[in-house]
Amino acid sequence: MTDTEKSVNPTDRPVNLTVGALGEQAAADWYAAHGYTVLARNVHESHKEIDLIASDAECLVFVEVKARTQRAGTPNRYGRPGDAVDSDKRRRTVLAAQAYLREHPTSLQPRIDVCEVYMTKKPDGTHAVADILVFR
């Protein structure tokens, strides 16, 4: 079983938290595979959370991860994961990034990404990553 494919046991934690944690791991793996260094996860700044902070040679990237489970080929009743990043969430993410930058000055260009992680639930109750889309 890989980091992004774990058994879901309802008595351990709610499914949405499990899917969220697996989605964040999948996003971290994606950024690492694409040449980024993952600097931090679940950073709390000014009572707001940043899911991931990653960097490459040019950018310091603040990543909002949204994960959804759906059966292959069927629409998700909640829409695309990124649809959950509404204007209020964008504002809170910007404020959290600004607070982080005040505490950790850098010459890197700041950027905010939304990472959509699509998962499927297999018959044995495990979740597997089906697709990852990153919007810069």
Short mmCIF file of C-alpha atoms in Angstrom, two decimals:
data_model
loop_
_atom_site.label_atom_id
_atom_site.label_comp_id
_atom_site.label_asym_id
_atom_site.label_seq_id
_atom_site.Cartn_x
_atom_site.Cartn_y
_atom_site.Cartn_z
CA MET A 1 0.00 0.00 0.00
CA THR A 2 1.42 3.40 -0.98
CA ASP A 3 1.18 6.67 0.95
CA THR A 4 -1.72 7.77 -1.25
CA GLU A 5 -3.57 4.45 -1.05
CA LYS A 6 -4.66 3.64 2.48
CA SER A 7 -7.43 1.68 4.08
CA VAL A 8 -10.35 3.70 5.34
CA ASN A 9 -11.76 2.59 8.65
CA PRO A 10 -14.76 4.68 9.75
CA THR A 11 -13.83 4.17 13.39
CA ASP A 12 -10.39 5.74 12.86
CA ARG A 13 -11.45 9.11 11.47
CA PRO A 14 -14.19 10.55 9.28
CA VAL A 15 -13.86 9.73 5.59
CA ASN A 16 -13.60 13.41 4.60
CA LEU A 17 -10.57 13.84 6.89
CA THR A 18 -8.97 10.68 5.53
CA VAL A 19 -9.55 11.78 1.94
CA GLY A 20 -8.20 15.22 2.80
CA ALA A 21 -5.03 13.79 4.37
CA LEU A 22 -4.49 11.45 1.43
CA GLY A 23 -5.10 14.35 -0.96
CA GLU A 24 -2.50 16.49 0.82
CA GLN A 25 0.01 13.62 0.65
CA ALA A 26 -0.72 13.13 -3.06
CA ALA A 27 -0.24 16.86 -3.66
CA ALA A 28 3.05 16.87 -1.75
CA ASP A 29 4.19 13.88 -3.81
CA TRP A 30 3.17 15.67 -7.03
CA TYR A 31 5.12 18.82 -6.15
CA ALA A 32 8.19 16.78 -5.16
CA ALA A 33 8.00 14.81 -8.41
CA HIS A 34 7.87 18.08 -10.36
CA GLY A 35 11.05 19.52 -8.85
CA TYR A 36 9.68 21.39 -5.86
CA THR A 37 10.86 21.08 -2.28
CA VAL A 38 7.97 20.71 0.15
CA LEU A 39 8.90 23.02 3.01
CA ALA A 40 5.89 22.66 5.29
CA ARG A 41 2.41 21.18 5.67
CA ASN A 42 -0.63 22.41 7.53
CA VAL A 43 0.92 25.71 8.52
CA HIS A 44 -1.21 27.91 10.75
CA GLU A 45 -0.80 31.65 10.28
CA SER A 46 -3.13 34.27 11.75
CA HIS A 47 -5.73 31.60 12.60
CA LYS A 48 -5.71 30.42 8.97
CA GLU A 49 -4.22 27.27 7.49
CA ILE A 50 -1.98 26.75 4.48
CA ASP A 51 -2.11 23.12 3.33
CA LEU A 52 1.35 23.00 1.73
CA ILE A 53 4.25 25.34 1.19
CA ALA A 54 6.70 24.37 -1.52
CA SER A 55 9.49 26.07 -3.39
CA ASP A 56 11.53 25.79 -6.54
CA ALA A 57 14.34 28.03 -7.81
CA GLU A 58 11.92 30.89 -8.55
CA CYS A 59 8.77 30.62 -6.45
CA LEU A 60 7.51 30.08 -2.94
CA VAL A 61 4.21 28.32 -3.51
CA PHE A 62 1.30 28.31 -1.08
CA VAL A 63 -0.92 25.37 -2.01
CA GLU A 64 -4.60 24.94 -1.22
CA VAL A 65 -5.40 21.24 -1.66
CA LYS A 66 -8.93 20.08 -2.39
CA ALA A 67 -9.62 16.37 -2.70
CA ARG A 68 -12.78 14.55 -3.73
CA THR A 69 -13.72 10.92 -4.07
CA GLN A 70 -15.85 9.85 -6.97
CA ARG A 71 -16.53 6.76 -8.99
CA ALA A 72 -14.71 6.73 -12.29
CA GLY A 73 -16.79 8.22 -15.08
CA THR A 74 -19.45 9.73 -12.83
CA PRO A 75 -19.86 13.39 -11.93
CA ASN A 76 -19.23 14.39 -8.34
CA ARG A 77 -22.34 15.70 -6.61
CA TYR A 78 -20.24 18.43 -4.97
CA GLY A 79 -18.68 19.67 -8.21
CA ARG A 80 -15.01 20.06 -8.90
CA PRO A 81 -12.74 20.20 -5.86
CA GLY A 82 -11.53 23.68 -6.79
CA ASP A 83 -15.11 24.96 -6.68
CA ALA A 84 -14.76 24.91 -2.88
CA VAL A 85 -12.13 27.64 -3.12
CA ASP A 86 -14.56 30.53 -3.07
CA SER A 87 -13.75 34.22 -2.65
CA ASP A 88 -13.68 33.92 1.14
CA LYS A 89 -11.26 30.99 1.02
CA ARG A 90 -9.05 32.85 -1.48
CA ARG A 91 -8.99 35.90 0.81
CA ARG A 92 -8.07 33.77 3.85
CA THR A 93 -5.32 32.04 1.88
CA VAL A 94 -3.84 35.38 0.79
CA LEU A 95 -3.92 36.64 4.38
CA ALA A 96 -2.23 33.48 5.64
CA ALA A 97 0.45 33.72 2.92
CA GLN A 98 1.09 37.37 3.79
CA ALA A 99 1.44 36.50 7.47
CA TYR A 100 3.86 33.68 6.61
CA LEU A 101 5.95 36.01 4.44
CA ARG A 102 6.16 38.58 7.23
CA GLU A 103 7.63 35.89 9.50
CA HIS A 104 9.76 34.25 6.77
CA PRO A 105 11.00 36.90 4.31
CA THR A 106 12.28 35.53 1.01
CA SER A 107 13.48 36.73 -2.36
CA LEU A 108 11.37 34.05 -4.05
CA GLN A 109 8.26 35.12 -5.94
CA PRO A 110 5.18 34.11 -3.92
CA ARG A 111 2.44 32.20 -5.72
CA ILE A 112 -0.80 30.54 -4.67
CA ASP A 113 -1.85 27.28 -6.33
CA VAL A 114 -5.02 25.25 -6.05
CA CYS A 115 -4.36 21.53 -6.31
CA GLU A 116 -7.36 19.34 -7.16
CA VAL A 117 -6.93 15.70 -6.19
CA TYR A 118 -9.42 13.20 -7.59
CA MET A 119 -9.67 9.85 -5.83
CA THR A 120 -11.55 6.67 -6.41
CA LYS A 121 -12.80 4.33 -3.74
CA LYS A 122 -11.95 0.74 -4.43
CA PRO A 123 -14.16 -2.22 -3.42
CA ASP A 124 -11.80 -3.07 -0.55
CA GLY A 125 -12.38 0.36 1.02
CA THR A 126 -9.06 1.91 0.06
CA HIS A 127 -8.72 5.16 -1.82
CA ALA A 128 -6.44 5.60 -4.81
CA VAL A 129 -5.45 8.80 -6.56
CA ALA A 130 -7.04 8.94 -10.00
CA ASP A 131 -5.86 12.36 -11.14
CA ILE A 132 -4.21 15.56 -9.93
CA LEU A 133 -4.75 18.97 -11.50
CA VAL A 134 -2.74 22.00 -10.41
CA PHE A 135 -3.90 25.55 -11.10
CA ARG A 136 -1.29 28.24 -10.59
#
